[in-house]
CSV table of C-alpha atoms in Angstrom, one decimal:
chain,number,residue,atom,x,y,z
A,1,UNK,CA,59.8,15.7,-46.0
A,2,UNK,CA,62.2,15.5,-49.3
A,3,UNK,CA,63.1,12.4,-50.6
A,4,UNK,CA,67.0,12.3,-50.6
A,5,UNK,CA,67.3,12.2,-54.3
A,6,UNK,CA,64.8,15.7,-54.2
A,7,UNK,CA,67.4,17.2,-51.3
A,8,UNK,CA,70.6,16.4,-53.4
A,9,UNK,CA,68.7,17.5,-56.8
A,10,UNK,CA,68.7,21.0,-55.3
A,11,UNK,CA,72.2,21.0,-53.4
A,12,UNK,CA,74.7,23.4,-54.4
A,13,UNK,CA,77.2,20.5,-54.0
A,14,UNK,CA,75.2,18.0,-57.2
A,15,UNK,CA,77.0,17.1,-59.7
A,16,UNK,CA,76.1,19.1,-63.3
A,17,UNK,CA,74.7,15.6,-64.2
A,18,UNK,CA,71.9,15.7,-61.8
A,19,UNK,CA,69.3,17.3,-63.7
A,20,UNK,CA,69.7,16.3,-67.4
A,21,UNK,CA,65.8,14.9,-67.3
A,22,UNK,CA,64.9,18.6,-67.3
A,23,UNK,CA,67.6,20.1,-69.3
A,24,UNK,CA,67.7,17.6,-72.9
A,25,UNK,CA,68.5,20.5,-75.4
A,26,UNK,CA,65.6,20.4,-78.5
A,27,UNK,CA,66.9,17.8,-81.5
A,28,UNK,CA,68.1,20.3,-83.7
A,29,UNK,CA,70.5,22.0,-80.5
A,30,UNK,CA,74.2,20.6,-80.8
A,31,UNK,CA,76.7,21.2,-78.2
A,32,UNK,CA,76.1,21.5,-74.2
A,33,UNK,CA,72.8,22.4,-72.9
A,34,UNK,CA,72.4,26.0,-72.3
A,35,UNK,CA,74.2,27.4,-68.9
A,36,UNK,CA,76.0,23.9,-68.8
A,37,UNK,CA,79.4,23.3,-69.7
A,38,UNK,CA,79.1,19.5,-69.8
A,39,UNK,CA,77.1,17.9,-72.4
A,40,UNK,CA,73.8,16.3,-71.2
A,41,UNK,CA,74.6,13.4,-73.2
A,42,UNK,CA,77.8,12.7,-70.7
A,43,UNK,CA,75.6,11.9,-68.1
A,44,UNK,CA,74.8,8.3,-69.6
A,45,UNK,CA,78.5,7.6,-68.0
A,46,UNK,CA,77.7,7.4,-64.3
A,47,UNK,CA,75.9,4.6,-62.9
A,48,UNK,CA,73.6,6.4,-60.3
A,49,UNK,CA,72.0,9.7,-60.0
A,50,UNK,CA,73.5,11.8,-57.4
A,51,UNK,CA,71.9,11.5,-54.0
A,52,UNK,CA,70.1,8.4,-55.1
A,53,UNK,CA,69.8,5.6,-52.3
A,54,UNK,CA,72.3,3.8,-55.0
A,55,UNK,CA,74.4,6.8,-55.0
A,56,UNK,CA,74.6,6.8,-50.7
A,57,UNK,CA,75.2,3.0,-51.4
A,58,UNK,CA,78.1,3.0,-53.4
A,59,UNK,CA,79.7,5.8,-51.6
A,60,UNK,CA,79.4,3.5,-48.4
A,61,UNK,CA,80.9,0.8,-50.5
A,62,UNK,CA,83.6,3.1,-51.3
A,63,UNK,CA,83.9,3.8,-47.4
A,64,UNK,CA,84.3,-0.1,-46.7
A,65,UNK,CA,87.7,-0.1,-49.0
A,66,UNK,CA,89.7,2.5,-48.4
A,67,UNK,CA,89.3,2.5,-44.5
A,68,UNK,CA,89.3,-1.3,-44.4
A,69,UNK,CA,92.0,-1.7,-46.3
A,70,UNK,CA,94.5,1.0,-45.6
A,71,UNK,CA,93.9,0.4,-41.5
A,72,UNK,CA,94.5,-3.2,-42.1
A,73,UNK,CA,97.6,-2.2,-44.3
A,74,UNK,CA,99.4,-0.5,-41.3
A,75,UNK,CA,98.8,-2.8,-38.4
A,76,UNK,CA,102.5,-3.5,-38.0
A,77,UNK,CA,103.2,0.7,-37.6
A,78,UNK,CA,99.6,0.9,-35.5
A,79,UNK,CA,101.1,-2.2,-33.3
A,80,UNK,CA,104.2,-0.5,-32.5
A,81,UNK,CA,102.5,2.8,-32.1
A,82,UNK,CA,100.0,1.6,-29.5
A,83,UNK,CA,102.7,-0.3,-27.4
A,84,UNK,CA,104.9,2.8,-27.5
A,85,UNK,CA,101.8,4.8,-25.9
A,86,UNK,CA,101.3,2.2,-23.5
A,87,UNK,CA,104.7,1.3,-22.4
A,88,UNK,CA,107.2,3.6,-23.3
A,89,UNK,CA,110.3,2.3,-21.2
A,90,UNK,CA,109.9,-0.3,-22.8
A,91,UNK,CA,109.7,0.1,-26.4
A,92,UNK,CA,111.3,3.6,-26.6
A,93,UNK,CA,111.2,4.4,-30.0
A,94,UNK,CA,109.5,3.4,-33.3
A,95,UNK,CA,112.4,1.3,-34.2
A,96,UNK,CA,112.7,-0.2,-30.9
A,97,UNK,CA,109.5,-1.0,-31.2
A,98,UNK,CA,109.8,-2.8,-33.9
A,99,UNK,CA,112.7,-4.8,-33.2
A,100,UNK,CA,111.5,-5.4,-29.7
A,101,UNK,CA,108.1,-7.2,-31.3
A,102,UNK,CA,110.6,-9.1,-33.8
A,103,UNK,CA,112.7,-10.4,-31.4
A,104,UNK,CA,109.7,-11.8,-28.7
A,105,UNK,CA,107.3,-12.7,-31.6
A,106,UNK,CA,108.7,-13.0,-34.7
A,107,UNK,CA,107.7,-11.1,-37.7
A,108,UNK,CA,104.0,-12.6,-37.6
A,109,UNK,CA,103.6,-10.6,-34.5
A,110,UNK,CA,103.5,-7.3,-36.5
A,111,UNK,CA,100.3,-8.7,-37.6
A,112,UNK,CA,98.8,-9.1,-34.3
A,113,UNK,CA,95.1,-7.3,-34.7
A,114,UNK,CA,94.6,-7.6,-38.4
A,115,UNK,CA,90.9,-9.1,-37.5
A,116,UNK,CA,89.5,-5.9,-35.4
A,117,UNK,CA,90.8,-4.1,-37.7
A,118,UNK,CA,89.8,-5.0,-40.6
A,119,UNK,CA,86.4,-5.6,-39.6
A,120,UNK,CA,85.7,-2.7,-37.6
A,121,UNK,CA,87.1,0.1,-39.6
A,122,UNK,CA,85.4,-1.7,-42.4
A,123,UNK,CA,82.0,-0.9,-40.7
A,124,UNK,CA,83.7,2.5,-39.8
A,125,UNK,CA,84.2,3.5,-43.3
A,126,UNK,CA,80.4,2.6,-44.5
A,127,UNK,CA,79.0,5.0,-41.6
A,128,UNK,CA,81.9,7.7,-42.2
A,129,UNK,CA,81.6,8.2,-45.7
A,130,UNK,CA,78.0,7.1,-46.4
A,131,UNK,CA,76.5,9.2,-44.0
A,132,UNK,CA,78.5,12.4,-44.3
A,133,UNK,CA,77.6,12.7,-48.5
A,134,UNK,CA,74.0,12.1,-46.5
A,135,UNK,CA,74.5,14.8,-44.3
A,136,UNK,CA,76.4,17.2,-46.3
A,137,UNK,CA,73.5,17.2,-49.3
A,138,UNK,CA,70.8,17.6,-46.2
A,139,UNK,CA,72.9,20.4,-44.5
A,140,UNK,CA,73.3,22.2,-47.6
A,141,UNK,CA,69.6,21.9,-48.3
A,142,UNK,CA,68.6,23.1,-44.9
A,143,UNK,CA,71.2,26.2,-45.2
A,144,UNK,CA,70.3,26.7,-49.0
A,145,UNK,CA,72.3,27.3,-51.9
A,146,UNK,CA,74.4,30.7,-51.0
A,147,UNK,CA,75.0,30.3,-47.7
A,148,UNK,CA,76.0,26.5,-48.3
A,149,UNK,CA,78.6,28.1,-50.6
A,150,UNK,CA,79.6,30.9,-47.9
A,151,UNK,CA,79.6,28.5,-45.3
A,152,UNK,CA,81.4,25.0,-46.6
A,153,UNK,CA,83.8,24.9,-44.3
A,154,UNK,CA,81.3,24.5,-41.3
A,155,UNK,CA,79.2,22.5,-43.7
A,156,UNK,CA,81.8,20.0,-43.7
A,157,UNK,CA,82.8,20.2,-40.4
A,158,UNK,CA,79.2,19.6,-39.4
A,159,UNK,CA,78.7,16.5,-42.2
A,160,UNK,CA,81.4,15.0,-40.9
A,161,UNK,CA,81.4,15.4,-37.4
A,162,UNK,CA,77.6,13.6,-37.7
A,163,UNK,CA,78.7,10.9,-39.6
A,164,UNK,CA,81.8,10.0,-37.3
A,165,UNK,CA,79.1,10.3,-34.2
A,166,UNK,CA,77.6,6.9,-35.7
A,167,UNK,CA,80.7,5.6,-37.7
A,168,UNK,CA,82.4,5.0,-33.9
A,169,UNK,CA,79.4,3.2,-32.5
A,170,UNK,CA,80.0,0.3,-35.3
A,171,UNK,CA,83.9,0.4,-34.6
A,172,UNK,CA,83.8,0.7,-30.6
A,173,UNK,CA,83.9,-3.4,-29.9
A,174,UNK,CA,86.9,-4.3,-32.7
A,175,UNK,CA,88.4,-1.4,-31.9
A,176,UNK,CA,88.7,-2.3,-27.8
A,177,UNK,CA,89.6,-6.2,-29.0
A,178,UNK,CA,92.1,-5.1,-31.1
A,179,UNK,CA,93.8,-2.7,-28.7
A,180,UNK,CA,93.9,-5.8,-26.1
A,181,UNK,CA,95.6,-7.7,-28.5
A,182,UNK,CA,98.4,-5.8,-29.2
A,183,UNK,CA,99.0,-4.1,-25.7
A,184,UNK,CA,98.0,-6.8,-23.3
A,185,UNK,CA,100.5,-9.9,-23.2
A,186,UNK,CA,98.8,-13.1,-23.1
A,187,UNK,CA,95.3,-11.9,-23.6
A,188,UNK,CA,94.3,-13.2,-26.6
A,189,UNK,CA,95.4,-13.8,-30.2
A,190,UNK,CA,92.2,-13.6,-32.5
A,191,UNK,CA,89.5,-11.6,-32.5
A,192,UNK,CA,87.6,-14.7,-31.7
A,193,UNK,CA,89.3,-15.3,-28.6
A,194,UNK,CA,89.3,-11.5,-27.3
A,195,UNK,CA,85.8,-10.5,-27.8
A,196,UNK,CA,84.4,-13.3,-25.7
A,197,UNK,CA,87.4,-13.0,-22.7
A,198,UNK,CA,86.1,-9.5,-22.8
A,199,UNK,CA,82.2,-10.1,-23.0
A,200,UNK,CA,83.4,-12.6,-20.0
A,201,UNK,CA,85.2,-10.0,-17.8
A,202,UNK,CA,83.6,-7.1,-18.2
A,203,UNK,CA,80.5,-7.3,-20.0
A,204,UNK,CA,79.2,-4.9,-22.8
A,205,UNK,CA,80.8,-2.2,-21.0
A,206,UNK,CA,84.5,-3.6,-22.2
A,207,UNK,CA,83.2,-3.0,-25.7
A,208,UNK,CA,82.2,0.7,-25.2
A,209,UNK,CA,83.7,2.2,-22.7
A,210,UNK,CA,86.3,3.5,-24.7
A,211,UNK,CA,83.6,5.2,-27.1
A,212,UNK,CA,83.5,9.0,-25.1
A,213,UNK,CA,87.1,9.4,-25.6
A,214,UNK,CA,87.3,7.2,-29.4
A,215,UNK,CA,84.9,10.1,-30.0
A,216,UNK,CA,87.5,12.8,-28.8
A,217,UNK,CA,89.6,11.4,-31.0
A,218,UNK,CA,87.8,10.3,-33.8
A,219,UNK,CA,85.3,13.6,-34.4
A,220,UNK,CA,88.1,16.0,-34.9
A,221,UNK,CA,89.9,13.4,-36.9
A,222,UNK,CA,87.1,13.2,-39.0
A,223,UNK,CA,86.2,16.8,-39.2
A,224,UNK,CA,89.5,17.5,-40.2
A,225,UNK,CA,89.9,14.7,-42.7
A,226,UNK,CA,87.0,15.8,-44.9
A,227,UNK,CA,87.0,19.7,-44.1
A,228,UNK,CA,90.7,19.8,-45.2
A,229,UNK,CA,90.8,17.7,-47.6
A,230,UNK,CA,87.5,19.4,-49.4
A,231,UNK,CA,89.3,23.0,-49.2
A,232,UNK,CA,92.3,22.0,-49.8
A,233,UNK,CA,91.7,20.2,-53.2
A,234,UNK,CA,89.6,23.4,-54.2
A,235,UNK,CA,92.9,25.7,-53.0
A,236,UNK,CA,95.1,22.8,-55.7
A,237,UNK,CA,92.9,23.3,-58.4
A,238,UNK,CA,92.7,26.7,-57.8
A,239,UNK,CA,96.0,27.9,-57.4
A,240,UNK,CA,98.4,25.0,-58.1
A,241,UNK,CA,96.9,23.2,-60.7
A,242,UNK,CA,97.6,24.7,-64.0
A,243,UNK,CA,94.6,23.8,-65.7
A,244,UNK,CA,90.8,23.0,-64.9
A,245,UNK,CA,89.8,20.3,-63.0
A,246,UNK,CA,87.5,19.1,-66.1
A,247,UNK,CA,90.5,19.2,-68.6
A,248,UNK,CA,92.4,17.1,-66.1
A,249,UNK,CA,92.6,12.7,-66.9
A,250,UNK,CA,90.7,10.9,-64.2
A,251,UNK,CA,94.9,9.7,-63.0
A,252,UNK,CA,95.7,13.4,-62.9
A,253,UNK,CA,92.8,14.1,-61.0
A,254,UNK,CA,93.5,10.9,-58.6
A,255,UNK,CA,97.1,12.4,-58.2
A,256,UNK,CA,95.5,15.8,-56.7
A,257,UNK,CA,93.4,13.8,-54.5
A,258,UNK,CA,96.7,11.9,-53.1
A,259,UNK,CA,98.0,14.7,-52.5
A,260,UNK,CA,95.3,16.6,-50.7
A,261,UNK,CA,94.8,13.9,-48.4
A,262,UNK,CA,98.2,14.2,-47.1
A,263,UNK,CA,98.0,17.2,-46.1
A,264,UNK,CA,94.7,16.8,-44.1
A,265,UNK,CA,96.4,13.5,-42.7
A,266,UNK,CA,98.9,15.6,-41.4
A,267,UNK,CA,96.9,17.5,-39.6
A,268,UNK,CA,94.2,14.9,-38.9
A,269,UNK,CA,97.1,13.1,-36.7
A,270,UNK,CA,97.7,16.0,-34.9
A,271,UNK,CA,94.1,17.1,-34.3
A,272,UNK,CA,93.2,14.0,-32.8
A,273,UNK,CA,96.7,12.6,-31.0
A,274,UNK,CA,96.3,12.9,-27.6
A,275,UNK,CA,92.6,11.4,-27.2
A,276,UNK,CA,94.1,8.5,-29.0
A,277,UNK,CA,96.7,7.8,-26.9
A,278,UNK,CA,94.0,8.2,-23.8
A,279,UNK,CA,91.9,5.1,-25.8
A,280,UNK,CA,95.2,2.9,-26.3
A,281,UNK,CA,95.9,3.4,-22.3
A,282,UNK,CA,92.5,3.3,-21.1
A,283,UNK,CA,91.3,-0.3,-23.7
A,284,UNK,CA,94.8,-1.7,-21.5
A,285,UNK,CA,93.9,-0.7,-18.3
A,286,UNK,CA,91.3,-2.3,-16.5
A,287,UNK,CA,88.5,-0.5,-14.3
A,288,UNK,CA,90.4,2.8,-15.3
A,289,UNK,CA,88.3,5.9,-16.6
A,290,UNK,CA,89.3,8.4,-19.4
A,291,UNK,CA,89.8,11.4,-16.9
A,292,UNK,CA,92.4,8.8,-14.4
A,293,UNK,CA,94.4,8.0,-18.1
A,294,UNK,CA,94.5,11.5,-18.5
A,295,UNK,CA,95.8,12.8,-15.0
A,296,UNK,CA,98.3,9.7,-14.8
A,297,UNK,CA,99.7,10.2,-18.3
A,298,UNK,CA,100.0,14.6,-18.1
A,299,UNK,CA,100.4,16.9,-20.8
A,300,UNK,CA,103.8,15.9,-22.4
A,301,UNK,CA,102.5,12.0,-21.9
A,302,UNK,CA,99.6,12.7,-24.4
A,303,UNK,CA,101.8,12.9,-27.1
A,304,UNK,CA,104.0,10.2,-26.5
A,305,UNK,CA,104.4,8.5,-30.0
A,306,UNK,CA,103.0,11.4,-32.0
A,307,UNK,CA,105.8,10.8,-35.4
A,308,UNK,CA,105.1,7.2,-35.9
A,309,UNK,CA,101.6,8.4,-36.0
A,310,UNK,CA,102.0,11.6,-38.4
A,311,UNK,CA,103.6,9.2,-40.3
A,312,UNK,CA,100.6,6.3,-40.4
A,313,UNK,CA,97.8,8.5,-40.6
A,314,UNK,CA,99.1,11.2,-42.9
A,315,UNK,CA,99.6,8.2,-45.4
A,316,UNK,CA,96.9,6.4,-44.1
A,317,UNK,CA,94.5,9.8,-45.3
A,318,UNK,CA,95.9,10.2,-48.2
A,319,UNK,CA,95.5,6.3,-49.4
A,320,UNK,CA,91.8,5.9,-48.1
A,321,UNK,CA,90.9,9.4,-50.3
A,322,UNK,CA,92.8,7.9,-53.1
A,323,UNK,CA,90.9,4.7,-53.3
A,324,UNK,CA,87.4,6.5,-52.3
A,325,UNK,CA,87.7,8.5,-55.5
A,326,UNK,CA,89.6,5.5,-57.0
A,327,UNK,CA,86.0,3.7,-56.5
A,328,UNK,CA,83.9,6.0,-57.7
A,329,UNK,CA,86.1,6.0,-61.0
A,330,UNK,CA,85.5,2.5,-61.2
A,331,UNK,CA,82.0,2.2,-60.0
A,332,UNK,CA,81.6,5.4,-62.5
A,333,UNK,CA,79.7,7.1,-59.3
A,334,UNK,CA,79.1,10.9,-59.8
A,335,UNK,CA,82.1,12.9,-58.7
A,336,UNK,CA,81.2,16.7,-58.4
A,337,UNK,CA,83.5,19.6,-59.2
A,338,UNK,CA,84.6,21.9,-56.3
A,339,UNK,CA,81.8,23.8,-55.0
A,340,UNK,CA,81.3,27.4,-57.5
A,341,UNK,CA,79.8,30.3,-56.3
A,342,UNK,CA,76.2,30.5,-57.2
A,343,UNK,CA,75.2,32.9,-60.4
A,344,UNK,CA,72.7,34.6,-57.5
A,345,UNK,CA,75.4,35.6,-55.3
A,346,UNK,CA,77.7,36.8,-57.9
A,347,UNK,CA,75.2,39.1,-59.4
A,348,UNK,CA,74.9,40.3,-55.5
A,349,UNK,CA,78.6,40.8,-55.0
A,350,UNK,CA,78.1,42.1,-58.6
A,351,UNK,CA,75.8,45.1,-57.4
């Protein structure tokens, strides 16, 4: 068995800082280390070493902020969202929908849910991003280093897709509460008050029996969310940004990352739109299953408040990538370059 820190050592995905122990050029060498554009002294900047247990740590740390604090950030737009999936003649649009919540509630009852969800996507975050820089360095070991490189894409599909598996089990019970909340009059207020009236009525099973189709919906979310974004931030340095990422400021560089996580928001939302409209209608419905939400809602009902959503999760992506890379700025945790091709495979391609 390889120790993590063994596994990412040999990843084609380490940063260039990983093995300066090795690499420390003779004292009368000045400049880089040979074969490394960075010099070895650089590597004094970052806090952890790159697949450490510290490194898997922070990057859950990381995970905790920008999913806990961007969800939490949109509850009013989630509220609204949720109630147009579950009650459309009613709340019509996304602006009815907010002047319909106004008007009964007052403008404290755009907050309704803030609890669940700040706890449970909170907990979410730790397992999503935590576990897929876990998975991606063990996946690229397993594959080794040129077909990691050939293969990325399904790299990070895979990553991903294993750490949303166990990021969902953590969110499950806040994220049933918080759906009862906002979509079930009367119910409850708190977290405290829904999570027992559920534990009361309908036992452990209340809390997961929306996980199958949170899964639909949160695994191609997920795969999306990390596969996009990781190609498409290679594609902008590649082609749109007009000079290296390494000559870029750590704000330009943040910038890029905004901007890439839009885009995989975007498509995130639509990925995963439809299962998530099944888990609003099925957390309000009691006794229903995921497959009697699906044949009472149809096709054209699965997308019932699909803009207001494009809208949250596109920024929603975008903000929780900024403030990942934002903390590992601040917590000066290594930040590898897009993936290169390895010097082996280029002398192949070479031949």
């Amino acid at each position: 068995m390889f120790s993590l820190l063994e596994v990412a050592k040999n990843s084609p995905f380490r940063t260039p800082f990983t093995k300066v122990q090795c690499d420390v050029p003779s004292p009368g060498l000045q400049g880089p280390v040979p074969g490394r554009h960075i010099q070895a002294a650089a590597a004094a900047t970052e806090s952890c070493e790159f697949g450490s247990s510290k490194y898997f740590a922070l990057c859950s740390i990381g995970g905790i902020l920008s999913c806990g604090t961007t969800h939490t950030f949109v509850v009013p737009l989630d509220l609204v969202k949720c109630r147009l999936q579950v009650d459309q003649a009613k709340y019509k649009n996304l602006f009815t929908g907010f002047k319909i919540t106004v008007a009964e509630e007052g403008y404290k009852g755009l907050a309704k849910g803030w609890a669940p969800t700040l706890f449970g996507y909170s907990a979410q975050g730790a397992f999503k991003f935590g576990l897929y820089e876990v998975f991606k360095v063990y996946y690229a070991k397993a594959l080794g280093e040129e077909n990691a490189y050939l293969y990325r894409t399904t790299l990070y599909l895979a990553a991903s897709a294993s750490a949303e598996f166990f990021a969902d089990m953590a969110l499950a019970p806040f994220e049933a509460s918080k759906v009862k909340i906002q979509t079930t009059p009367g119910f409850a207020n708190t977290l405290r008050e829904a999570m027992p009236k559920i534990m009361n009525e309908e036992g452990l099973n209340g809390f997961y029996k929306g996980l199958v189709p949170l899964w639909m919906r949160q695994i191609p979310y997920t795969m999306m969310k990390f596969a996009c974004f990781e190609r498409t931030l290679e594609l902008l340095y590649k082609y749109v940004v007009p000079k290296p990422r390494a000559e870029c400021s750590k704000g330009e560089q943040l910038v890029v990352t905004f901007a890439a996580g839009y885009i995989a928001g975007v498509f995130c939302a639509i990925v995963s739109h439809p299962a998530d409209v099944v888990v609003s209608k099925l957390n309000q419905a009691k006794g229903s299953s995921a497959l009697d939400v699906t044949r009472s809602l149809g096709f054209m009902g699965m997308w019932q408040g699909l803009m207001p959503r494009i809208v949250m999760i596109g920024t929603l992506t975008a903000l929780q990538w900024f403030i990942y890379d934002g903390v590992k700025v601040a917590l000066a945790i290594p930040r590898p370059p897009p993936p290169e091709m390895p010097a082996s495979l280029k002398e192949k391609l070479a031949k």
